GROMACS .gro file of C-alpha atoms in nm:
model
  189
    1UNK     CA    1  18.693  10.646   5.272
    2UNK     CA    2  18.842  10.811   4.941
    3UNK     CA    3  18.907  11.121   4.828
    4UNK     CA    4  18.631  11.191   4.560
    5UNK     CA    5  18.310  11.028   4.684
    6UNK     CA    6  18.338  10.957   5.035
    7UNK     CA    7  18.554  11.204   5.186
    8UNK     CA    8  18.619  11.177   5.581
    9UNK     CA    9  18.421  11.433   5.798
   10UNK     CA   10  18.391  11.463   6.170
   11UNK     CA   11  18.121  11.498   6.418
   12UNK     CA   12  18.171  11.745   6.719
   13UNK     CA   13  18.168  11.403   6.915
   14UNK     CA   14  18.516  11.362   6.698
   15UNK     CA   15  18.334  11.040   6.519
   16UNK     CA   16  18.463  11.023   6.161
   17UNK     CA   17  18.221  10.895   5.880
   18UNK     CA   18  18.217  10.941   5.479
   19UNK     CA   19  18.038  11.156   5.332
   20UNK     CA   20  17.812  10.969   5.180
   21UNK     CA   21  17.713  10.769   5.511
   22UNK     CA   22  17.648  11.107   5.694
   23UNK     CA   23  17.417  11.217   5.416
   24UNK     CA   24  17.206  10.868   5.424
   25UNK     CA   25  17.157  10.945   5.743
   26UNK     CA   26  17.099  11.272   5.757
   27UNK     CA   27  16.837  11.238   5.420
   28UNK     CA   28  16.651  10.983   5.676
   29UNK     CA   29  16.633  11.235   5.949
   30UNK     CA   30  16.933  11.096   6.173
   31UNK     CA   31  17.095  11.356   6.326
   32UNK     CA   32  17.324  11.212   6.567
   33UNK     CA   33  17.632  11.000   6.581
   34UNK     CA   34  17.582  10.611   6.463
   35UNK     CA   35  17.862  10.524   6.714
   36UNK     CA   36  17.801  10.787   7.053
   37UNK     CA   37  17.439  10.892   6.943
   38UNK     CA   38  17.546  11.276   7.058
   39UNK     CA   39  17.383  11.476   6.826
   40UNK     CA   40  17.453  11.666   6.544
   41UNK     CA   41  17.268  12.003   6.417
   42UNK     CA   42  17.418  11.984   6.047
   43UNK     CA   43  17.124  11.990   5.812
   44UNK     CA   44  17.354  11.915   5.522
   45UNK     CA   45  17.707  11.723   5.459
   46UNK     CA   46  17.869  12.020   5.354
   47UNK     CA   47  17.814  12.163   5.700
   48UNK     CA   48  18.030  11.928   5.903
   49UNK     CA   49  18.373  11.987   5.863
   50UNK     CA   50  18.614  11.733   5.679
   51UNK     CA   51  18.869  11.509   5.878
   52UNK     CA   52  19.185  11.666   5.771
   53UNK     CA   53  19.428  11.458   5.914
   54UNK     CA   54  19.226  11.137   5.731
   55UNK     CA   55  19.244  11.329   5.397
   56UNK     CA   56  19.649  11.344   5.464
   57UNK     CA   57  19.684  11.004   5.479
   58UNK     CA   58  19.419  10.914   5.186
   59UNK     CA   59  19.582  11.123   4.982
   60UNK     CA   60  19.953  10.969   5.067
   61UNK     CA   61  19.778  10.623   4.994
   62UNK     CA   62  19.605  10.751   4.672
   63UNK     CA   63  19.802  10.744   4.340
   64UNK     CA   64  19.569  10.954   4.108
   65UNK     CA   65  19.464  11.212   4.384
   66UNK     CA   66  19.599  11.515   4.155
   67UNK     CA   67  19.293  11.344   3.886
   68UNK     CA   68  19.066  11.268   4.154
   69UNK     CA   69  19.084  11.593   4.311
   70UNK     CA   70  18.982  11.786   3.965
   71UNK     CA   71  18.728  11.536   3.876
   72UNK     CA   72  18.570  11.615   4.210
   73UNK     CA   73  18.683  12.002   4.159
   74UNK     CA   74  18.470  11.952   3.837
   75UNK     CA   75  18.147  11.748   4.035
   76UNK     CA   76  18.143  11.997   4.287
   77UNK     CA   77  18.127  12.276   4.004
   78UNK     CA   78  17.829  12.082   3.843
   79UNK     CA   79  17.700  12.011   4.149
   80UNK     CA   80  17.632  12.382   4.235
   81UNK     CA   81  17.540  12.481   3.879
   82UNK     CA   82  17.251  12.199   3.913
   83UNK     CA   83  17.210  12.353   4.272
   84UNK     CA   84  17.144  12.699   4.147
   85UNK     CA   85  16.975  12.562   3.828
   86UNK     CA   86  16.718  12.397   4.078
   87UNK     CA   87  16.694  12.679   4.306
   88UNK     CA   88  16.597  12.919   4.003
   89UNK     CA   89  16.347  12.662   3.907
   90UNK     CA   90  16.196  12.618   4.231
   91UNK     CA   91  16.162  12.997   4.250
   92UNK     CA   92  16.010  13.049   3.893
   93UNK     CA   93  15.748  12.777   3.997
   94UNK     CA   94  15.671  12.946   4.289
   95UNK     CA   95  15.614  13.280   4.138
   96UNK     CA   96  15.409  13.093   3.878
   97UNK     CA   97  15.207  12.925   4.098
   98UNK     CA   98  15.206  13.270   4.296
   99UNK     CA   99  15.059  13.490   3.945
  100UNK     CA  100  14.802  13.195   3.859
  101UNK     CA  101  14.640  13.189   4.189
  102UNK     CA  102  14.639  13.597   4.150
  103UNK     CA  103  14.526  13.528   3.788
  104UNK     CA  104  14.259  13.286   3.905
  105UNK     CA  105  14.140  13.558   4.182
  106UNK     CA  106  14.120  13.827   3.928
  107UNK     CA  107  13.901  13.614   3.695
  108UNK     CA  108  13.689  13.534   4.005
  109UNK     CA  109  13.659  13.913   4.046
  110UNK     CA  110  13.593  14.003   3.689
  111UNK     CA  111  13.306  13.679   3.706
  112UNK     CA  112  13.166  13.852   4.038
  113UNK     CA  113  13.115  14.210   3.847
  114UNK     CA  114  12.949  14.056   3.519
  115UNK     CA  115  12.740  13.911   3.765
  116UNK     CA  116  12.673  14.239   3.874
  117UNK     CA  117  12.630  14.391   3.585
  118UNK     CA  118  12.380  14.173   3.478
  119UNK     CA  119  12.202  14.191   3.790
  120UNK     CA  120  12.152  14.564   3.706
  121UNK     CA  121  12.080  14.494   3.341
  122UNK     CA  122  11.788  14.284   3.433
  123UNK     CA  123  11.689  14.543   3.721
  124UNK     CA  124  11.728  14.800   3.501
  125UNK     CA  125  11.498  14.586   3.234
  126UNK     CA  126  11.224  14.547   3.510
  127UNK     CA  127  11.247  14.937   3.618
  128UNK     CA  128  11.181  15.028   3.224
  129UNK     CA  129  10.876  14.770   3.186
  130UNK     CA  130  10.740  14.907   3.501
  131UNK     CA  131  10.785  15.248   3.378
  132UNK     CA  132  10.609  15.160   3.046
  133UNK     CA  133  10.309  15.017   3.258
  134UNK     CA  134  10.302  15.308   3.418
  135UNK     CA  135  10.279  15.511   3.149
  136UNK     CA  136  10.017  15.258   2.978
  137UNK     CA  137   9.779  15.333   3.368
  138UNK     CA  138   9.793  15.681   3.268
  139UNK     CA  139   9.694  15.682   2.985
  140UNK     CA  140   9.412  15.449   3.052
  141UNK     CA  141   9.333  15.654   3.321
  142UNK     CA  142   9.263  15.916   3.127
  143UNK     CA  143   9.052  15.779   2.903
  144UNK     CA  144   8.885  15.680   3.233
  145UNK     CA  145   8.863  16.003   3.317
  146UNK     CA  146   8.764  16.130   2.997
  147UNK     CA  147   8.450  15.860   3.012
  148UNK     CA  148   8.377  15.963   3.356
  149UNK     CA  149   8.350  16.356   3.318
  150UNK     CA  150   8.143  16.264   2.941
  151UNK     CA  151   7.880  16.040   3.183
  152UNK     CA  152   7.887  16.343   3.439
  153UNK     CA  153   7.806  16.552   3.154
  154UNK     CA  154   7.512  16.327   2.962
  155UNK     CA  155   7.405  16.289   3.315
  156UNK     CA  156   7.326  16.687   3.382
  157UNK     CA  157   7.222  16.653   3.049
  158UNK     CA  158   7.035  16.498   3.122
  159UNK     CA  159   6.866  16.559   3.421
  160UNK     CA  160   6.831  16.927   3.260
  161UNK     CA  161   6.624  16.715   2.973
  162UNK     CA  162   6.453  16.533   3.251
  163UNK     CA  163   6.384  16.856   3.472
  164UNK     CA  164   6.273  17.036   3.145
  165UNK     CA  165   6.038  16.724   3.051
  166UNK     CA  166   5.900  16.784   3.461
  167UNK     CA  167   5.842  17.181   3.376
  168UNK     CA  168   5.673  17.105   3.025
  169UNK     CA  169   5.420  16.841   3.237
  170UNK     CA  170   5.390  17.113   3.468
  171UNK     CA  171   5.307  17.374   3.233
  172UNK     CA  172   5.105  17.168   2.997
  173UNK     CA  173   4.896  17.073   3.320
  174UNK     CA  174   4.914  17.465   3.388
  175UNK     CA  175   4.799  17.490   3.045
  176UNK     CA  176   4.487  17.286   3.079
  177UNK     CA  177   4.400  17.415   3.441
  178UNK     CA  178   4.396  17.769   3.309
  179UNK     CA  179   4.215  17.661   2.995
  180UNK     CA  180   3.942  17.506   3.226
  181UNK     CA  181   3.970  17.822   3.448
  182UNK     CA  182   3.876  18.048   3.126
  183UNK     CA  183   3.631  17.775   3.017
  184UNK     CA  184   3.443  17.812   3.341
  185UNK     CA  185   3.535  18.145   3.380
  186UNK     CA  186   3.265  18.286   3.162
  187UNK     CA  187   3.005  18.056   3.343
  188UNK     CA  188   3.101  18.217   3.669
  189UNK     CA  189   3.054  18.560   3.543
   0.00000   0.00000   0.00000
């Protein structure tokens, strides 16, 4: 035991053991007493309390104590400012680590609706060629149905030509059966 580096402390059992022996073991996951093995809940040295009446007599056996007692004044000082140095560190890392995965998911979003968007770009690219086809049919159809009402036309054309053709055979027959009627006709008379 000493003052500075391995100060007394002692277990509820009343055990006594430095400092730096109670945090080996309590680093390996050792909580109980190396002597009585009654356990121990202290997650940390600084939670078991120091062995007072030890420290008396260390400090009645220790010439420089005064020193050794500011120099350890001093570690502990350090000690907590690299304490609270980590801690802060820890906690920016975490909220780092916290905005990149939220940064990651928000690109993952923004990737999902470009996607999206050109999804509907090329639907929307289909709809207007399908449109424009469309619009080529009807036109075409028309035309078709232009062609189609011009043969409907030609053809009453002409089956008025053909049915005038039948009525100028028919009369020119006429024609030559009267003739033959007035030919004979004086005969008969």
């Amino acid at each position: 035991f000493n003052i500075t580096t391995c100060r007394p402390k002692v277990l509820p059992c009343g055990h006594s053991f430095c400092t730096s022996c109670l945090h080996h073991c309590i680093t390996e996951g050792r909580n109980e007493c190396s002597m009585c093995r009654e356990p121990h809940y202290a997650t940390n040295v600084d939670q078991i309390p120091g062995n007072v009446a030890m420290e008396d007599l260390l400090q009645k056996w220790s010439p420089s104590v005064a020193v050794m007692n500011v120099k350890e004044d001093t570690l502990k000082e350090a000690q907590k400012s690299i304490d609270c140095f980590e801690s802060a560190t820890n906690y920016l890392e975490t909220i780092i680590s916290e905005n990149n995965d939220r940064i990651m998911s928000k690109e993952a979003q923004i990737q999902t609706l470009l996607n999206e968007i050109e999804e509907d770009k090329r639907v929307r690219d289909q709809a207007q060629a399908a449109q424009q086809r469309i619009l080529e049919s009807r036109s075409i159809h028309s035309e078709i149905v232009g062609c189609v009402e011009e043969v409907q036309r030609a053809t009453e054309k002409k089956a008025i030509l053909q049915g005038c053709h039948e009525l100028q055979t028919k009369i020119e027959n006429m024609s030559f059966i009267l003739k033959d009627i007035e030919e004979k006709e004086p005969i008969l008379r």
